[in-house]
PDB file of C-alpha atoms in Angstrom:
ATOM      1  CA  UNK A  90      46.193 -45.408  74.638  1.00 53.00           C
ATOM      2  CA  UNK A  91      47.145 -45.690  70.950  1.00 57.00           C
ATOM      3  CA  UNK A  92      50.653 -45.083  69.691  1.00 60.00           C
ATOM      4  CA  UNK A  93      49.917 -41.695  68.126  1.00 61.00           C
ATOM      5  CA  UNK A  94      47.968 -40.398  71.108  1.00 64.00           C
ATOM      6  CA  UNK A  95      50.752 -41.579  73.392  1.00 63.00           C
ATOM      7  CA  UNK A  96      53.323 -39.695  71.329  1.00 61.00           C
ATOM      8  CA  UNK A  97      51.144 -36.595  71.405  1.00 62.00           C
ATOM      9  CA  UNK A  98      50.705 -36.801  75.201  1.00 62.00           C
ATOM     10  CA  UNK A  99      54.506 -36.987  75.499  1.00 62.00           C
ATOM     11  CA  UNK A 100      55.082 -34.042  73.152  1.00 62.00           C
ATOM     12  CA  UNK A 101      52.320 -31.915  74.689  1.00 63.00           C
ATOM     13  CA  UNK A 102      54.053 -32.117  78.058  1.00 62.00           C
ATOM     14  CA  UNK A 103      57.057 -30.221  76.653  1.00 66.00           C
ATOM     15  CA  UNK A 104      56.879 -26.423  76.241  1.00 68.00           C
ATOM     16  CA  UNK A 105      59.281 -26.778  73.315  1.00 78.00           C
ATOM     17  CA  UNK A 106      56.555 -28.446  71.268  1.00 84.00           C
ATOM     18  CA  UNK A 107      54.454 -25.296  70.966  1.00 85.00           C
ATOM     19  CA  UNK A 108      57.556 -23.163  70.582  1.00 87.00           C
ATOM     20  CA  UNK A 109      58.463 -25.340  67.613  1.00 88.00           C
ATOM     21  CA  UNK A 110      54.921 -25.110  66.215  1.00 90.00           C
ATOM     22  CA  UNK A 111      55.064 -21.309  66.508  1.00 91.00           C
ATOM     23  CA  UNK A 112      58.421 -21.069  64.740  1.00 91.00           C
ATOM     24  CA  UNK A 113      57.385 -23.446  61.968  1.00 94.00           C
ATOM     25  CA  UNK A 114      54.135 -21.530  61.459  1.00 94.00           C
ATOM     26  CA  UNK A 115      56.031 -18.241  61.222  1.00 92.00           C
ATOM     27  CA  UNK A 116      58.550 -19.636  58.731  1.00 94.00           C
ATOM     28  CA  UNK A 117      55.700 -21.003  56.603  1.00 95.00           C
ATOM     29  CA  UNK A 118      53.932 -17.634  56.833  1.00 93.00           C
ATOM     30  CA  UNK A 119      57.059 -15.821  55.665  1.00 91.00           C
ATOM     31  CA  UNK A 120      57.483 -18.219  52.743  1.00 93.00           C
ATOM     32  CA  UNK A 121      53.842 -17.848  51.764  1.00 93.00           C
ATOM     33  CA  UNK A 122      54.271 -14.075  51.894  1.00 89.00           C
ATOM     34  CA  UNK A 123      57.413 -14.249  49.744  1.00 90.00           C
ATOM     35  CA  UNK A 124      55.661 -16.552  47.259  1.00 92.00           C
ATOM     36  CA  UNK A 125      52.842 -14.014  46.955  1.00 90.00           C
ATOM     37  CA  UNK A 126      55.257 -11.132  46.437  1.00 86.00           C
ATOM     38  CA  UNK A 127      54.906  -9.815  50.011  1.00 82.00           C
ATOM     39  CA  UNK A 128      51.258  -9.080  49.426  1.00 84.00           C
ATOM     40  CA  UNK A 129      49.714  -7.244  52.413  1.00 82.00           C
ATOM     41  CA  UNK A 130      46.995  -9.893  52.462  1.00 84.00           C
ATOM     42  CA  UNK A 131      49.667 -12.480  53.298  1.00 86.00           C
ATOM     43  CA  UNK A 132      50.544 -10.763  56.563  1.00 86.00           C
ATOM     44  CA  UNK A 133      52.836 -13.040  58.567  1.00 88.00           C
ATOM     45  CA  UNK A 134      50.946 -12.508  61.852  1.00 86.00           C
ATOM     46  CA  UNK A 135      47.616 -13.242  60.190  1.00 89.00           C
ATOM     47  CA  UNK A 136      48.873 -16.349  58.386  1.00 92.00           C
ATOM     48  CA  UNK A 137      50.681 -17.645  61.495  1.00 92.00           C
ATOM     49  CA  UNK A 138      47.523 -17.259  63.562  1.00 90.00           C
ATOM     50  CA  UNK A 139      45.517 -19.006  60.855  1.00 92.00           C
ATOM     51  CA  UNK A 140      47.915 -21.960  61.085  1.00 94.00           C
ATOM     52  CA  UNK A 141      48.262 -22.154  64.873  1.00 93.00           C
ATOM     53  CA  UNK A 142      44.660 -21.598  65.997  1.00 92.00           C
ATOM     54  CA  UNK A 143      43.272 -24.706  64.230  1.00 93.00           C
ATOM     55  CA  UNK A 144      46.121 -26.757  65.729  1.00 90.00           C
ATOM     56  CA  UNK A 145      45.196 -25.541  69.215  1.00 90.00           C
ATOM     57  CA  UNK A 146      41.524 -26.305  68.619  1.00 92.00           C
ATOM     58  CA  UNK A 147      42.134 -29.777  67.192  1.00 90.00           C
ATOM     59  CA  UNK A 148      44.459 -30.748  70.044  1.00 86.00           C
ATOM     60  CA  UNK A 149      42.235 -28.994  72.622  1.00 86.00           C
ATOM     61  CA  UNK A 150      45.278 -27.209  73.991  1.00 85.00           C
ATOM     62  CA  UNK A 151      44.506 -24.395  76.476  1.00 85.00           C
ATOM     63  CA  UNK A 152      46.158 -21.035  75.890  1.00 82.00           C
ATOM     64  CA  UNK A 153      48.121 -21.343  79.125  1.00 83.00           C
ATOM     65  CA  UNK A 154      49.794 -24.543  77.895  1.00 84.00           C
ATOM     66  CA  UNK A 155      50.547 -22.956  74.522  1.00 85.00           C
ATOM     67  CA  UNK A 156      52.034 -19.869  76.137  1.00 83.00           C
ATOM     68  CA  UNK A 157      54.413 -21.945  78.268  1.00 82.00           C
ATOM     69  CA  UNK A 158      56.285 -22.667  75.067  1.00 76.00           C
ATOM     70  CA  UNK A 159      55.536 -19.499  73.127  1.00 77.00           C
ATOM     71  CA  UNK A 160      56.706 -17.293  75.988  1.00 79.00           C
ATOM     72  CA  UNK A 161      60.248 -17.596  74.638  1.00 79.00           C
ATOM     73  CA  UNK A 162      59.080 -15.780  71.509  1.00 80.00           C
ATOM     74  CA  UNK A 163      57.196 -13.313  73.701  1.00 76.00           C
ATOM     75  CA  UNK A 164      60.443 -12.562  75.548  1.00 78.00           C
ATOM     76  CA  UNK A 165      62.092 -11.590  72.270  1.00 81.00           C
ATOM     77  CA  UNK A 166      59.515  -8.840  71.671  1.00 77.00           C
ATOM     78  CA  UNK A 167      61.581  -6.565  73.908  1.00 76.00           C
ATOM     79  CA  UNK A 168      64.844  -6.864  71.937  1.00 80.00           C
ATOM     80  CA  UNK A 169      62.862  -6.688  68.680  1.00 80.00           C
ATOM     81  CA  UNK A 170      61.304  -3.408  69.777  1.00 77.00           C
ATOM     82  CA  UNK A 171      64.688  -2.003  70.763  1.00 78.00           C
ATOM     83  CA  UNK A 172      66.072  -2.986  67.342  1.00 80.00           C
ATOM     84  CA  UNK A 173      63.676  -0.494  65.755  1.00 77.00           C
ATOM     85  CA  UNK A 174      66.208   2.111  66.811  1.00 80.00           C
ATOM     86  CA  UNK A 175      68.466   0.938  63.959  1.00 81.00           C
ATOM     87  CA  UNK A 176      66.367   2.274  61.036  1.00 79.00           C
ATOM     88  CA  UNK A 177      65.516   5.292  63.163  1.00 78.00           C
ATOM     89  CA  UNK A 178      69.236   6.061  63.587  1.00 82.00           C
ATOM     90  CA  UNK A 179      69.877   5.571  59.872  1.00 82.00           C
ATOM     91  CA  UNK A 180      67.165   8.108  59.053  1.00 82.00           C
ATOM     92  CA  UNK A 181      67.757  10.487  61.977  1.00 85.00           C
ATOM     93  CA  UNK A 182      68.326  13.495  59.706  1.00 88.00           C
ATOM     94  CA  UNK A 183      64.973  12.982  57.964  1.00 85.00           C
ATOM     95  CA  UNK A 184      63.277  12.620  61.350  1.00 85.00           C
ATOM     96  CA  UNK A 185      64.860  15.866  62.607  1.00 87.00           C
ATOM     97  CA  UNK A 186      63.638  17.737  59.541  1.00 89.00           C
ATOM     98  CA  UNK A 187      60.097  16.453  60.119  1.00 90.00           C
ATOM     99  CA  UNK A 188      59.713  17.364  63.788  1.00 90.00           C
ATOM    100  CA  UNK A 189      56.772  19.757  63.343  1.00 94.00           C
ATOM    101  CA  UNK A 190      54.771  17.474  60.987  1.00 93.00           C
ATOM    102  CA  UNK A 191      55.432  14.603  63.399  1.00 94.00           C
ATOM    103  CA  UNK A 192      53.977  16.526  66.353  1.00 95.00           C
ATOM    104  CA  UNK A 193      50.901  17.636  64.394  1.00 96.00           C
ATOM    105  CA  UNK A 194      50.318  14.170  62.920  1.00 95.00           C
ATOM    106  CA  UNK A 195      50.749  12.549  66.339  1.00 95.00           C
ATOM    107  CA  UNK A 196      48.106  14.716  68.002  1.00 95.00           C
ATOM    108  CA  UNK A 197      45.653  14.483  65.100  1.00 96.00           C
ATOM    109  CA  UNK A 198      46.189  10.763  64.609  1.00 94.00           C
ATOM    110  CA  UNK A 199      45.947   9.769  68.262  1.00 94.00           C
ATOM    111  CA  UNK A 200      42.788  11.792  68.845  1.00 94.00           C
ATOM    112  CA  UNK A 201      41.222  10.379  65.669  1.00 94.00           C
ATOM    113  CA  UNK A 202      42.134   6.792  66.571  1.00 92.00           C
ATOM    114  CA  UNK A 203      40.598   7.062  70.035  1.00 92.00           C
ATOM    115  CA  UNK A 204      37.637   9.268  69.133  1.00 92.00           C
ATOM    116  CA  UNK A 205      36.515   7.390  66.030  1.00 93.00           C
ATOM    117  CA  UNK A 206      36.655   3.996  67.764  1.00 92.00           C
ATOM    118  CA  UNK A 207      34.715   5.239  70.773  1.00 92.00           C
ATOM    119  CA  UNK A 208      32.118   6.977  68.605  1.00 93.00           C
ATOM    120  CA  UNK A 209      31.475   3.914  66.442  1.00 94.00           C
ATOM    121  CA  UNK A 210      31.322   1.553  69.427  1.00 94.00           C
ATOM    122  CA  UNK A 211      29.006   3.902  71.340  1.00 93.00           C
ATOM    123  CA  UNK A 212      26.779   4.175  68.261  1.00 94.00           C
ATOM    124  CA  UNK A 213      26.308   0.403  68.375  1.00 93.00           C
ATOM    125  CA  UNK A 214      25.521   0.507  72.097  1.00 93.00           C
ATOM    126  CA  UNK A 215      28.749  -0.926  73.491  1.00 91.00           C
ATOM    127  CA  UNK A 216      28.813  -1.008  77.326  1.00 93.00           C
ATOM    128  CA  UNK A 217      31.333   1.092  79.311  1.00 91.00           C
ATOM    129  CA  UNK A 218      33.806  -1.753  79.898  1.00 92.00           C
ATOM    130  CA  UNK A 219      33.965  -2.468  76.157  1.00 93.00           C
ATOM    131  CA  UNK A 220      34.434   1.241  75.384  1.00 92.00           C
ATOM    132  CA  UNK A 221      37.300   1.352  77.873  1.00 91.00           C
ATOM    133  CA  UNK A 222      38.863  -1.658  76.153  1.00 93.00           C
ATOM    134  CA  UNK A 223      38.534  -0.113  72.694  1.00 93.00           C
ATOM    135  CA  UNK A 224      40.009   3.305  73.523  1.00 91.00           C
ATOM    136  CA  UNK A 225      43.709   2.201  73.554  1.00 91.00           C
ATOM    137  CA  UNK A 226      43.441  -0.173  70.534  1.00 90.00           C
ATOM    138  CA  UNK A 227      46.128   1.610  68.499  1.00 91.00           C
ATOM    139  CA  UNK A 228      48.977   1.275  71.005  1.00 91.00           C
ATOM    140  CA  UNK A 229      51.042  -1.844  71.655  1.00 88.00           C
ATOM    141  CA  UNK A 230      49.404  -4.648  73.633  1.00 86.00           C
ATOM    142  CA  UNK A 231      51.226  -4.229  76.996  1.00 85.00           C
ATOM    143  CA  UNK A 232      50.348  -0.514  77.142  1.00 89.00           C
ATOM    144  CA  UNK A 233      46.759  -1.112  75.982  1.00 90.00           C
ATOM    145  CA  UNK A 234      46.153  -3.868  78.539  1.00 90.00           C
ATOM    146  CA  UNK A 235      47.477  -1.735  81.381  1.00 88.00           C
ATOM    147  CA  UNK A 236      45.432   1.286  80.267  1.00 90.00           C
ATOM    148  CA  UNK A 237      42.272  -0.784  79.867  1.00 91.00           C
ATOM    149  CA  UNK A 238      42.737  -2.261  83.318  1.00 89.00           C
ATOM    150  CA  UNK A 239      43.170   1.207  84.805  1.00 89.00           C
ATOM    151  CA  UNK A 240      40.017   2.719  83.275  1.00 89.00           C
ATOM    152  CA  UNK A 241      37.606  -0.152  83.878  1.00 89.00           C
ATOM    153  CA  UNK A 242      38.139  -2.082  80.662  1.00 91.00           C
ATOM    154  CA  UNK A 243      38.881  -5.749  80.036  1.00 93.00           C
ATOM    155  CA  UNK A 244      42.617  -6.311  79.454  1.00 91.00           C
ATOM    156  CA  UNK A 245      42.192  -9.530  77.485  1.00 89.00           C
ATOM    157  CA  UNK A 246      39.635  -7.854  75.191  1.00 93.00           C
ATOM    158  CA  UNK A 247      41.962  -4.898  74.774  1.00 93.00           C
ATOM    159  CA  UNK A 248      44.748  -7.262  73.678  1.00 91.00           C
ATOM    160  CA  UNK A 249      42.495  -8.899  71.086  1.00 92.00           C
ATOM    161  CA  UNK A 250      41.422  -5.506  69.738  1.00 94.00           C
ATOM    162  CA  UNK A 251      45.050  -4.384  69.535  1.00 94.00           C
ATOM    163  CA  UNK A 252      45.979  -7.437  67.466  1.00 91.00           C
ATOM    164  CA  UNK A 253      42.960  -7.024  65.171  1.00 92.00           C
ATOM    165  CA  UNK A 254      43.772  -3.341  64.715  1.00 94.00           C
ATOM    166  CA  UNK A 255      47.389  -4.141  63.891  1.00 93.00           C
ATOM    167  CA  UNK A 256      46.539  -6.840  61.346  1.00 92.00           C
ATOM    168  CA  UNK A 257      43.863  -4.682  59.710  1.00 93.00           C
ATOM    169  CA  UNK A 258      46.213  -1.721  59.476  1.00 93.00           C
ATOM    170  CA  UNK A 259      49.044  -3.811  58.046  1.00 92.00           C
ATOM    171  CA  UNK A 260      46.760  -5.343  55.415  1.00 92.00           C
ATOM    172  CA  UNK A 261      45.067  -2.156  54.184  1.00 93.00           C
ATOM    173  CA  UNK A 262      47.866   0.409  54.493  1.00 92.00           C
ATOM    174  CA  UNK A 263      49.435  -0.160  51.070  1.00 91.00           C
ATOM    175  CA  UNK A 264      46.232  -0.205  48.965  1.00 91.00           C
ATOM    176  CA  UNK A 265      44.771   2.644  51.040  1.00 94.00           C
ATOM    177  CA  UNK A 266      47.813   4.884  50.650  1.00 94.00           C
ATOM    178  CA  UNK A 267      47.996   4.069  46.941  1.00 93.00           C
ATOM    179  CA  UNK A 268      44.322   4.937  46.535  1.00 95.00           C
ATOM    180  CA  UNK A 269      44.849   8.242  48.358  1.00 94.00           C
ATOM    181  CA  UNK A 270      47.873   9.047  46.208  1.00 95.00           C
ATOM    182  CA  UNK A 271      50.203   9.340  49.222  1.00 94.00           C
ATOM    183  CA  UNK A 272      53.668   8.414  47.973  1.00 93.00           C
ATOM    184  CA  UNK A 273      55.858   9.906  50.721  1.00 94.00           C
ATOM    185  CA  UNK A 274      57.189   6.981  52.739  1.00 94.00           C
ATOM    186  CA  UNK A 275      57.610   9.215  55.780  1.00 94.00           C
ATOM    187  CA  UNK A 276      53.852   9.864  55.844  1.00 94.00           C
ATOM    188  CA  UNK A 277      52.948   6.280  54.977  1.00 95.00           C
ATOM    189  CA  UNK A 278      55.178   4.886  57.697  1.00 94.00           C
ATOM    190  CA  UNK A 279      54.088   7.334  60.370  1.00 95.00           C
ATOM    191  CA  UNK A 280      50.410   6.666  59.625  1.00 95.00           C
ATOM    192  CA  UNK A 281      50.661   2.903  59.879  1.00 94.00           C
ATOM    193  CA  UNK A 282      52.881   3.008  62.978  1.00 94.00           C
ATOM    194  CA  UNK A 283      50.464   5.307  64.768  1.00 94.00           C
ATOM    195  CA  UNK A 284      47.347   3.357  63.812  1.00 93.00           C
ATOM    196  CA  UNK A 285      48.654  -0.202  63.778  1.00 92.00           C
ATOM    197  CA  UNK A 286      51.635  -0.184  66.227  1.00 89.00           C
ATOM    198  CA  UNK A 287      54.197  -3.011  65.922  1.00 88.00           C
ATOM    199  CA  UNK A 288      52.371  -5.139  63.371  1.00 90.00           C
ATOM    200  CA  UNK A 289      52.013  -2.126  61.102  1.00 91.00           C
ATOM    201  CA  UNK A 290      55.670  -1.262  61.675  1.00 91.00           C
ATOM    202  CA  UNK A 291      56.711  -4.758  60.607  1.00 88.00           C
ATOM    203  CA  UNK A 292      54.784  -4.222  57.378  1.00 89.00           C
ATOM    204  CA  UNK A 293      56.382  -0.795  56.889  1.00 91.00           C
ATOM    205  CA  UNK A 294      59.857  -2.305  57.247  1.00 88.00           C
ATOM    206  CA  UNK A 295      59.009  -4.805  54.508  1.00 86.00           C
ATOM    207  CA  UNK A 296      58.303  -1.938  52.124  1.00 88.00           C
ATOM    208  CA  UNK A 297      60.840   0.780  52.975  1.00 89.00           C
ATOM    209  CA  UNK A 298      63.578   1.521  55.496  1.00 88.00           C
ATOM    210  CA  UNK A 299      62.342   5.138  55.694  1.00 91.00           C
ATOM    211  CA  UNK A 300      58.753   4.017  56.263  1.00 93.00           C
ATOM    212  CA  UNK A 301      59.960   1.634  58.966  1.00 90.00           C
ATOM    213  CA  UNK A 302      61.852   4.390  60.771  1.00 90.00           C
ATOM    214  CA  UNK A 303      58.864   6.733  60.820  1.00 93.00           C
ATOM    215  CA  UNK A 304      56.525   3.911  61.731  1.00 93.00           C
ATOM    216  CA  UNK A 305      58.718   2.976  64.689  1.00 91.00           C
ATOM    217  CA  UNK A 306      58.822   6.523  66.041  1.00 91.00           C
ATOM    218  CA  UNK A 307      55.040   6.870  65.546  1.00 93.00           C
ATOM    219  CA  UNK A 308      54.426   3.674  67.511  1.00 92.00           C
ATOM    220  CA  UNK A 309      56.616   4.856  70.393  1.00 89.00           C
ATOM    221  CA  UNK A 310      55.220   8.393  70.515  1.00 92.00           C
ATOM    222  CA  UNK A 311      51.618   7.240  70.225  1.00 93.00           C
ATOM    223  CA  UNK A 312      52.065   4.796  73.097  1.00 90.00           C
ATOM    224  CA  UNK A 313      53.304   7.565  75.375  1.00 90.00           C
ATOM    225  CA  UNK A 314      50.824  10.189  74.136  1.00 93.00           C
ATOM    226  CA  UNK A 315      47.779   7.908  74.346  1.00 92.00           C
ATOM    227  CA  UNK A 316      48.731   6.782  77.849  1.00 90.00           C
ATOM    228  CA  UNK A 317      49.184  10.362  79.024  1.00 90.00           C
ATOM    229  CA  UNK A 318      45.954  11.466  77.342  1.00 90.00           C
ATOM    230  CA  UNK A 319      43.777   8.704  78.781  1.00 85.00           C
ATOM    231  CA  UNK A 320      45.255   8.977  82.269  1.00 81.00           C
ATOM    232  CA  UNK A 321      44.897  12.767  82.158  1.00 81.00           C
ATOM    233  CA  UNK A 322      41.260  12.570  81.087  1.00 78.00           C
ATOM    234  CA  UNK A 323      40.481  10.011  83.793  1.00 70.00           C
ATOM    235  CA  UNK A 324      41.990  12.268  86.451  1.00 68.00           C
ATOM    236  CA  UNK A 325      39.746  15.124  85.331  1.00 67.00           C
ATOM    237  CA  UNK A 326      36.583  12.989  85.523  1.00 61.00           C
TER     238      UNK A 326
END
């Protein structure tokens, strides 16, 4: 065993190695984003994944080994989600004044997100288990995986689709809203939070505190509404 391979075998045995790789990749992604003026194309999740995936492939590291270290970051998702209450509290008066638009946008947005994805996938001949995995793509990963598992989908596929949906939404939201002439940050934030959950909310917080608050409430409401809708429909079938 050569010196370098021996060092790598020693490092690979420690969960802290991949935790360190994850943190370094995220810091680099943030710096790249800052260098590019926080361009939506330099999304931190997308760039981090682009840095970490090749490292996993080159070192032939299974996901389970990687997650042993990265689970510490995964644990922090809970407190990070709770912290979304801060911008929501700061903008509570604006949220109260927008209760009716929020309810209407939630129903229209959730039905569109589910219906359009199912229609497109069915048009391309996707099998039932794939359709069941696609249906909850716009809610956060834990909710989507549990819903997919309950309606005959594939939880791991649902998680991948959730991440892809989030990255896509975070990347296109700014140019799309600009092209549509939508300048109200309440509408922009609510749209991206509903369609692209936490990743979209992170992007909204980069742009505006108001957009972040409405994105956070959209993510939370859409998770609950989509879960209730899918479970309700399944009980009727």
